[in-house]
């Protein structure tokens, strides 16, 4: 059985690499397609909390995730690491972002709860350039009306350090109109995978849509 990664050691390597490149916390978060608050949360909780996010962090730092995980590049002889072979992040346009997330699927909603944000998986539908999902009115994924929210969808191959990530920042609003709820219910992917009574419809209206594509250089 392989050992669990040490979050403290990984966070230390990330900060060291960030300082080596002369990047601020905000710049690293922007390059990795996340908020600074979420970046700090990740460094505290470790890679098991959100593995694709750490792949994006590695790409933003111009290195590969296995190198940050272990402290060395596994395919290089000692002392011969080649920075040019690290991963790269390419910016996506907003139309490309919407094309990638498609009409429905599974993503992660981030909501401001307590001293740190809560991030939860939900299945979603895309409706007129907004993201909509269903949840329980008393559930953890039920935001207050008008509260800030983030929504992220990733497709990451962490072994090959390839994939993409789309981040939506905006406000969460309740969909209360019965006719609108009925229309949304008929869209593909609208039924919650978790099952149970989930009558609250939440619509995230974007203020900002950003995306990154991860590749090797």
GROMACS .gro file of C-alpha atoms in nm:
model
  217
    1UNK     CA    1   0.000   0.000   0.000
    2UNK     CA    2   0.142   0.340  -0.097
    3UNK     CA    3   0.188   0.605   0.169
    4UNK     CA    4  -0.056   0.893   0.186
    5UNK     CA    5   0.098   1.220   0.065
    6UNK     CA    6   0.213   1.459   0.335
    7UNK     CA    7   0.006   1.780   0.299
    8UNK     CA    8   0.258   1.985   0.498
    9UNK     CA    9   0.549   1.880   0.277
   10UNK     CA   10   0.351   1.941  -0.042
   11UNK     CA   11   0.239   2.284   0.077
   12UNK     CA   12   0.600   2.369   0.162
   13UNK     CA   13   0.719   2.267  -0.185
   14UNK     CA   14   0.443   2.472  -0.347
   15UNK     CA   15   0.533   2.783  -0.146
   16UNK     CA   16   0.904   2.733  -0.217
   17UNK     CA   17   0.841   2.697  -0.589
   18UNK     CA   18   0.608   2.999  -0.585
   19UNK     CA   19   0.874   3.210  -0.412
   20UNK     CA   20   1.139   3.083  -0.653
   21UNK     CA   21   0.931   3.211  -0.945
   22UNK     CA   22   0.852   3.538  -0.768
   23UNK     CA   23   0.477   3.480  -0.774
   24UNK     CA   24   0.232   3.625  -0.526
   25UNK     CA   25  -0.043   3.412  -0.376
   26UNK     CA   26  -0.301   3.593  -0.589
   27UNK     CA   27  -0.103   3.538  -0.910
   28UNK     CA   28  -0.062   3.166  -0.842
   29UNK     CA   29  -0.434   3.133  -0.764
   30UNK     CA   30  -0.524   3.314  -1.087
   31UNK     CA   31  -0.294   3.097  -1.296
   32UNK     CA   32  -0.436   2.782  -1.134
   33UNK     CA   33  -0.793   2.900  -1.203
   34UNK     CA   34  -0.906   2.932  -0.842
   35UNK     CA   35  -0.958   3.199  -0.577
   36UNK     CA   36  -0.683   3.282  -0.323
   37UNK     CA   37  -0.914   3.170  -0.041
   38UNK     CA   38  -0.955   2.829  -0.206
   39UNK     CA   39  -0.581   2.803  -0.266
   40UNK     CA   40  -0.515   2.855   0.105
   41UNK     CA   41  -0.778   2.594   0.189
   42UNK     CA   42  -0.613   2.343  -0.044
   43UNK     CA   43  -0.271   2.394   0.110
   44UNK     CA   44  -0.420   2.323   0.452
   45UNK     CA   45  -0.623   2.016   0.359
   46UNK     CA   46  -0.391   1.844   0.110
   47UNK     CA   47  -0.435   1.681  -0.231
   48UNK     CA   48  -0.696   1.425  -0.128
   49UNK     CA   49  -0.948   1.709  -0.091
   50UNK     CA   50  -0.935   1.811  -0.460
   51UNK     CA   51  -0.671   1.624  -0.666
   52UNK     CA   52  -0.737   1.805  -1.000
   53UNK     CA   53  -0.677   2.140  -0.830
   54UNK     CA   54  -0.324   2.032  -0.734
   55UNK     CA   55  -0.255   1.930  -1.094
   56UNK     CA   56  -0.350   2.285  -1.195
   57UNK     CA   57  -0.126   2.430  -0.923
   58UNK     CA   58   0.165   2.222  -1.051
   59UNK     CA   59   0.099   2.341  -1.405
   60UNK     CA   60   0.082   2.703  -1.288
   61UNK     CA   61   0.422   2.652  -1.126
   62UNK     CA   62   0.567   2.509  -1.448
   63UNK     CA   63   0.627   2.164  -1.305
   64UNK     CA   64   0.459   1.824  -1.301
   65UNK     CA   65   0.233   1.702  -1.022
   66UNK     CA   66   0.447   1.393  -0.943
   67UNK     CA   67   0.740   1.629  -0.884
   68UNK     CA   68   0.546   1.834  -0.628
   69UNK     CA   69   0.413   1.514  -0.474
   70UNK     CA   70   0.751   1.350  -0.419
   71UNK     CA   71   0.995   1.640  -0.435
   72UNK     CA   72   1.176   1.509  -0.745
   73UNK     CA   73   1.097   1.435  -1.107
   74UNK     CA   74   1.074   1.056  -1.132
   75UNK     CA   75   1.201   1.031  -1.491
   76UNK     CA   76   1.514   1.244  -1.446
   77UNK     CA   77   1.857   1.140  -1.313
   78UNK     CA   78   1.963   1.321  -0.994
   79UNK     CA   79   2.065   1.680  -1.066
   80UNK     CA   80   1.936   1.679  -1.423
   81UNK     CA   81   1.581   1.809  -1.389
   82UNK     CA   82   1.465   1.990  -1.702
   83UNK     CA   83   1.223   2.274  -1.626
   84UNK     CA   84   1.125   2.300  -1.992
   85UNK     CA   85   0.947   1.966  -1.967
   86UNK     CA   86   0.704   2.090  -1.707
   87UNK     CA   87   0.333   2.135  -1.763
   88UNK     CA   88   0.185   2.445  -1.922
   89UNK     CA   89  -0.141   2.632  -1.870
   90UNK     CA   90  -0.320   2.785  -2.169
   91UNK     CA   91  -0.602   3.033  -2.120
   92UNK     CA   92  -0.944   2.946  -2.266
   93UNK     CA   93  -1.191   3.195  -2.406
   94UNK     CA   94  -1.535   3.218  -2.249
   95UNK     CA   95  -1.704   3.046  -2.550
   96UNK     CA   96  -1.450   2.763  -2.519
   97UNK     CA   97  -1.532   2.731  -2.149
   98UNK     CA   98  -1.905   2.694  -2.214
   99UNK     CA   99  -1.837   2.445  -2.492
  100UNK     CA  100  -1.627   2.230  -2.260
  101UNK     CA  101  -1.876   2.214  -1.973
  102UNK     CA  102  -2.151   2.123  -2.223
  103UNK     CA  103  -2.519   2.110  -2.141
  104UNK     CA  104  -2.498   1.906  -1.820
  105UNK     CA  105  -2.263   1.702  -1.606
  106UNK     CA  106  -2.105   1.694  -1.261
  107UNK     CA  107  -1.912   1.984  -1.108
  108UNK     CA  108  -1.825   2.136  -0.772
  109UNK     CA  109  -2.007   2.429  -0.616
  110UNK     CA  110  -1.817   2.647  -0.370
  111UNK     CA  111  -2.009   2.845  -0.109
  112UNK     CA  112  -1.893   3.071   0.178
  113UNK     CA  113  -1.971   2.879   0.496
  114UNK     CA  114  -1.797   2.954   0.825
  115UNK     CA  115  -1.425   3.033   0.831
  116UNK     CA  116  -1.358   2.841   0.508
  117UNK     CA  117  -1.553   2.773   0.188
  118UNK     CA  118  -1.744   2.449   0.148
  119UNK     CA  119  -1.699   2.269  -0.185
  120UNK     CA  120  -1.952   2.005  -0.282
  121UNK     CA  121  -2.013   1.792  -0.592
  122UNK     CA  122  -2.345   1.846  -0.769
  123UNK     CA  123  -2.483   1.748  -1.104
  124UNK     CA  124  -2.576   2.052  -1.307
  125UNK     CA  125  -2.747   2.174  -1.621
  126UNK     CA  126  -2.648   2.473  -1.834
  127UNK     CA  127  -2.934   2.710  -1.911
  128UNK     CA  128  -2.882   3.034  -2.107
  129UNK     CA  129  -2.519   3.076  -1.994
  130UNK     CA  130  -2.603   3.005  -1.631
  131UNK     CA  131  -2.547   2.692  -1.420
  132UNK     CA  132  -2.846   2.538  -1.242
  133UNK     CA  133  -2.865   2.255  -0.988
  134UNK     CA  134  -3.112   2.107  -0.738
  135UNK     CA  135  -3.056   2.052  -0.369
  136UNK     CA  136  -3.231   2.027  -0.033
  137UNK     CA  137  -3.336   2.363   0.119
  138UNK     CA  138  -3.153   2.263   0.439
  139UNK     CA  139  -2.860   2.094   0.268
  140UNK     CA  140  -2.498   2.209   0.263
  141UNK     CA  141  -2.528   2.301  -0.107
  142UNK     CA  142  -2.820   2.539  -0.041
  143UNK     CA  143  -2.687   2.897  -0.049
  144UNK     CA  144  -2.858   3.206   0.081
  145UNK     CA  145  -3.032   3.409  -0.188
  146UNK     CA  146  -2.780   3.630  -0.364
  147UNK     CA  147  -2.475   3.487  -0.190
  148UNK     CA  148  -2.141   3.467  -0.376
  149UNK     CA  149  -2.072   3.129  -0.531
  150UNK     CA  150  -1.817   2.956  -0.747
  151UNK     CA  151  -1.866   2.659  -0.974
  152UNK     CA  152  -1.590   2.447  -1.122
  153UNK     CA  153  -1.574   2.165  -1.373
  154UNK     CA  154  -1.251   1.974  -1.442
  155UNK     CA  155  -1.136   1.700  -1.672
  156UNK     CA  156  -0.785   1.606  -1.558
  157UNK     CA  157  -0.550   1.319  -1.637
  158UNK     CA  158  -0.313   1.361  -1.343
  159UNK     CA  159  -0.077   1.088  -1.467
  160UNK     CA  160  -0.019   1.265  -1.800
  161UNK     CA  161  -0.068   1.618  -1.659
  162UNK     CA  162  -0.326   1.700  -1.924
  163UNK     CA  163  -0.681   1.827  -1.914
  164UNK     CA  164  -0.884   2.140  -1.864
  165UNK     CA  165  -1.058   2.338  -1.592
  166UNK     CA  166  -1.341   2.592  -1.604
  167UNK     CA  167  -1.419   2.824  -1.312
  168UNK     CA  168  -1.738   3.032  -1.283
  169UNK     CA  169  -1.762   3.310  -1.023
  170UNK     CA  170  -2.093   3.480  -0.959
  171UNK     CA  171  -2.403   3.488  -0.741
  172UNK     CA  172  -2.644   3.213  -0.642
  173UNK     CA  173  -3.017   3.276  -0.679
  174UNK     CA  174  -3.319   3.060  -0.596
  175UNK     CA  175  -3.553   2.967  -0.879
  176UNK     CA  176  -3.899   3.004  -0.724
  177UNK     CA  177  -4.127   3.024  -1.029
  178UNK     CA  178  -4.315   2.690  -1.068
  179UNK     CA  179  -4.329   2.714  -1.447
  180UNK     CA  180  -3.956   2.776  -1.464
  181UNK     CA  181  -3.892   2.484  -1.230
  182UNK     CA  182  -4.100   2.259  -1.452
  183UNK     CA  183  -3.909   2.370  -1.760
  184UNK     CA  184  -3.575   2.307  -1.593
  185UNK     CA  185  -3.690   1.964  -1.475
  186UNK     CA  186  -3.729   1.856  -1.836
  187UNK     CA  187  -3.367   1.937  -1.927
  188UNK     CA  188  -3.120   1.647  -1.965
  189UNK     CA  189  -2.925   1.581  -1.647
  190UNK     CA  190  -3.159   1.779  -1.420
  191UNK     CA  191  -3.245   1.490  -1.187
  192UNK     CA  192  -3.013   1.491  -0.882
  193UNK     CA  193  -2.795   1.183  -0.871
  194UNK     CA  194  -2.804   1.183  -0.492
  195UNK     CA  195  -3.180   1.120  -0.492
  196UNK     CA  196  -3.419   1.218  -0.216
  197UNK     CA  197  -3.630   1.532  -0.185
  198UNK     CA  198  -3.434   1.818  -0.341
  199UNK     CA  199  -3.694   2.078  -0.437
  200UNK     CA  200  -3.466   2.385  -0.422
  201UNK     CA  201  -3.342   2.503  -0.760
  202UNK     CA  202  -3.026   2.715  -0.749
  203UNK     CA  203  -2.907   2.924  -1.044
  204UNK     CA  204  -2.552   3.060  -1.051
  205UNK     CA  205  -2.533   3.376  -1.262
  206UNK     CA  206  -2.174   3.429  -1.375
  207UNK     CA  207  -1.986   3.750  -1.322
  208UNK     CA  208  -1.667   3.590  -1.453
  209UNK     CA  209  -1.594   3.275  -1.653
  210UNK     CA  210  -1.233   3.160  -1.686
  211UNK     CA  211  -1.068   2.842  -1.804
  212UNK     CA  212  -0.731   2.677  -1.843
  213UNK     CA  213  -0.611   2.392  -2.061
  214UNK     CA  214  -0.323   2.188  -1.921
  215UNK     CA  215  -0.057   2.041  -2.147
  216UNK     CA  216   0.312   1.955  -2.154
  217UNK     CA  217   0.587   2.168  -2.292
   0.00000   0.00000   0.00000
